[in-house]
Amino acid sequence: MSAGRVLFVFAGTVSLGIGIIGIVVPGLPTTPFLLLSAWLYLHGSKKMYNALLNHKHLGRYIRNYREVNGMTLTMKLSSISLMWFMIFISCKYFIVGEFAVIIVLLFGAVGTVVMGFVIPTVRK
């Protein structure tokens, strides 16, 4: 396996880990990180890509996206609004420490950029 493919698999695994954490951490987006993982695995390892797509729980996030090849504007705005609402609630009431708050805000910013500008906007 070439160094480039190893890098894609490594980055995909990191992104997958963040996406899995996002399932249980309010404000941390899940779908953008799973989509990024799928893209990275597609370029690094078809076996890892297929395993992710066929995963009992995580695969549905990617399959839902693939069915319509993006998100509607309403879905994006709803997702981003809910995500930031949960980020602010979490940072205000549940997260202790400035460093943790900064990390959550950075992940929220990444999720917003991915949902807003990377994921295609589709019409119904």
Short mmCIF file of C-alpha atoms in Angstrom, two decimals:
data_model
loop_
_atom_site.label_atom_id
_atom_site.label_comp_id
_atom_site.label_asym_id
_atom_site.label_seq_id
_atom_site.Cartn_x
_atom_site.Cartn_y
_atom_site.Cartn_z
CA MET A 1 0.00 0.00 0.00
CA SER A 2 1.43 3.38 -0.98
CA ALA A 3 2.10 6.13 1.54
CA GLY A 4 -0.73 8.20 0.06
CA ARG A 5 -3.24 5.41 0.53
CA VAL A 6 -2.05 4.85 4.11
CA LEU A 7 -2.55 8.56 4.77
CA PHE A 8 -6.10 8.39 3.37
CA VAL A 9 -6.90 5.38 5.58
CA PHE A 10 -5.38 7.04 8.65
CA ALA A 11 -7.28 10.30 8.08
CA GLY A 12 -10.46 8.31 7.40
CA THR A 13 -10.06 6.46 10.67
CA VAL A 14 -9.53 9.70 12.61
CA SER A 15 -12.60 11.21 10.93
CA LEU A 16 -14.59 8.07 11.70
CA GLY A 17 -13.60 8.27 15.34
CA ILE A 18 -14.73 11.89 15.54
CA GLY A 19 -18.00 10.98 13.81
CA ILE A 20 -18.66 8.17 16.27
CA ILE A 21 -17.96 10.49 19.18
CA GLY A 22 -20.40 12.93 17.56
CA ILE A 23 -23.20 10.42 17.98
CA VAL A 24 -23.11 10.85 21.75
CA VAL A 25 -21.61 14.33 22.20
CA PRO A 26 -24.15 17.13 21.73
CA GLY A 27 -23.03 19.70 19.21
CA LEU A 28 -20.41 17.53 17.54
CA PRO A 29 -21.67 16.68 14.06
CA THR A 30 -21.77 13.05 12.99
CA THR A 31 -22.78 12.95 9.34
CA PRO A 32 -20.09 15.28 7.92
CA PHE A 33 -17.34 13.26 9.58
CA LEU A 34 -18.81 9.96 8.40
CA LEU A 35 -19.10 11.33 4.87
CA LEU A 36 -15.49 12.51 5.05
CA SER A 37 -14.46 9.07 6.32
CA ALA A 38 -16.26 7.40 3.41
CA TRP A 39 -14.53 9.70 0.90
CA LEU A 40 -11.13 9.12 2.47
CA TYR A 41 -11.65 5.34 2.61
CA LEU A 42 -12.84 5.34 -1.00
CA HIS A 43 -9.47 6.79 -1.98
CA GLY A 44 -7.42 4.72 0.46
CA SER A 45 -9.05 1.31 0.82
CA LYS A 46 -12.09 -0.09 -0.97
CA LYS A 47 -12.34 -2.74 1.75
CA MET A 48 -12.63 -0.10 4.50
CA TYR A 49 -15.07 1.91 2.36
CA ASN A 50 -17.33 -1.10 1.82
CA ALA A 51 -17.14 -2.04 5.51
CA LEU A 52 -18.25 1.46 6.47
CA LEU A 53 -21.11 1.49 3.94
CA ASN A 54 -22.31 -1.92 5.11
CA HIS A 55 -22.03 -1.15 8.82
CA LYS A 56 -25.33 -1.81 10.58
CA HIS A 57 -25.58 1.63 12.23
CA LEU A 58 -23.07 3.96 10.57
CA GLY A 59 -23.79 2.95 6.98
CA ARG A 60 -27.27 4.49 7.05
CA TYR A 61 -25.86 8.01 7.44
CA ILE A 62 -23.89 7.60 4.22
CA ARG A 63 -26.61 5.72 2.33
CA ASN A 64 -29.16 8.45 3.15
CA TYR A 65 -26.79 11.04 1.74
CA ARG A 66 -26.07 8.98 -1.39
CA GLU A 67 -29.77 8.50 -2.19
CA VAL A 68 -30.30 12.21 -2.85
CA ASN A 69 -26.63 13.13 -3.50
CA GLY A 70 -26.67 15.90 -0.92
CA MET A 71 -28.95 17.75 1.48
CA THR A 72 -31.76 20.19 0.86
CA LEU A 73 -31.24 23.76 2.01
CA THR A 74 -33.90 23.25 4.68
CA MET A 75 -32.12 20.14 5.97
CA LYS A 76 -28.81 22.00 6.07
CA LEU A 77 -30.21 25.00 7.90
CA SER A 78 -32.07 22.79 10.37
CA SER A 79 -29.02 20.63 11.02
CA ILE A 80 -26.66 23.56 11.43
CA SER A 81 -29.10 25.42 13.68
CA LEU A 82 -29.70 22.39 15.89
CA MET A 83 -25.99 21.67 16.01
CA TRP A 84 -25.13 25.22 17.16
CA PHE A 85 -27.99 25.28 19.64
CA MET A 86 -26.62 22.11 21.22
CA ILE A 87 -23.05 23.46 21.08
CA PHE A 88 -24.02 26.57 23.00
CA ILE A 89 -26.09 24.63 25.54
CA SER A 90 -23.21 22.19 26.02
CA CYS A 91 -20.57 24.90 26.34
CA LYS A 92 -22.67 26.96 28.76
CA TYR A 93 -23.93 24.23 31.06
CA PHE A 94 -22.03 20.97 30.64
CA ILE A 95 -18.47 21.46 29.43
CA VAL A 96 -15.87 22.41 32.00
CA GLY A 97 -12.66 24.09 30.89
CA GLU A 98 -11.80 26.60 28.22
CA PHE A 99 -9.79 24.11 26.20
CA ALA A 100 -12.75 21.71 25.90
CA VAL A 101 -15.05 24.58 24.91
CA ILE A 102 -12.59 25.69 22.21
CA ILE A 103 -12.37 22.12 20.85
CA VAL A 104 -16.17 21.80 20.67
CA LEU A 105 -16.45 25.20 18.96
CA LEU A 106 -13.75 24.22 16.44
CA PHE A 107 -15.50 20.95 15.64
CA GLY A 108 -18.76 22.87 15.27
CA ALA A 109 -17.07 25.26 12.85
CA VAL A 110 -15.71 22.33 10.82
CA GLY A 111 -19.16 20.72 10.76
CA THR A 112 -20.73 23.99 9.64
CA VAL A 113 -18.24 24.43 6.80
CA VAL A 114 -18.67 20.84 5.66
CA MET A 115 -22.48 20.95 5.80
CA GLY A 116 -22.69 24.44 4.36
CA PHE A 117 -20.12 24.33 1.60
CA VAL A 118 -18.83 20.80 0.97
CA ILE A 119 -22.05 18.80 0.99
CA PRO A 120 -24.02 19.65 -2.16
CA THR A 121 -27.35 21.42 -1.79
CA VAL A 122 -30.12 19.64 -3.68
CA ARG A 123 -33.64 20.62 -4.54
CA LYS A 124 -36.50 18.33 -3.55
#
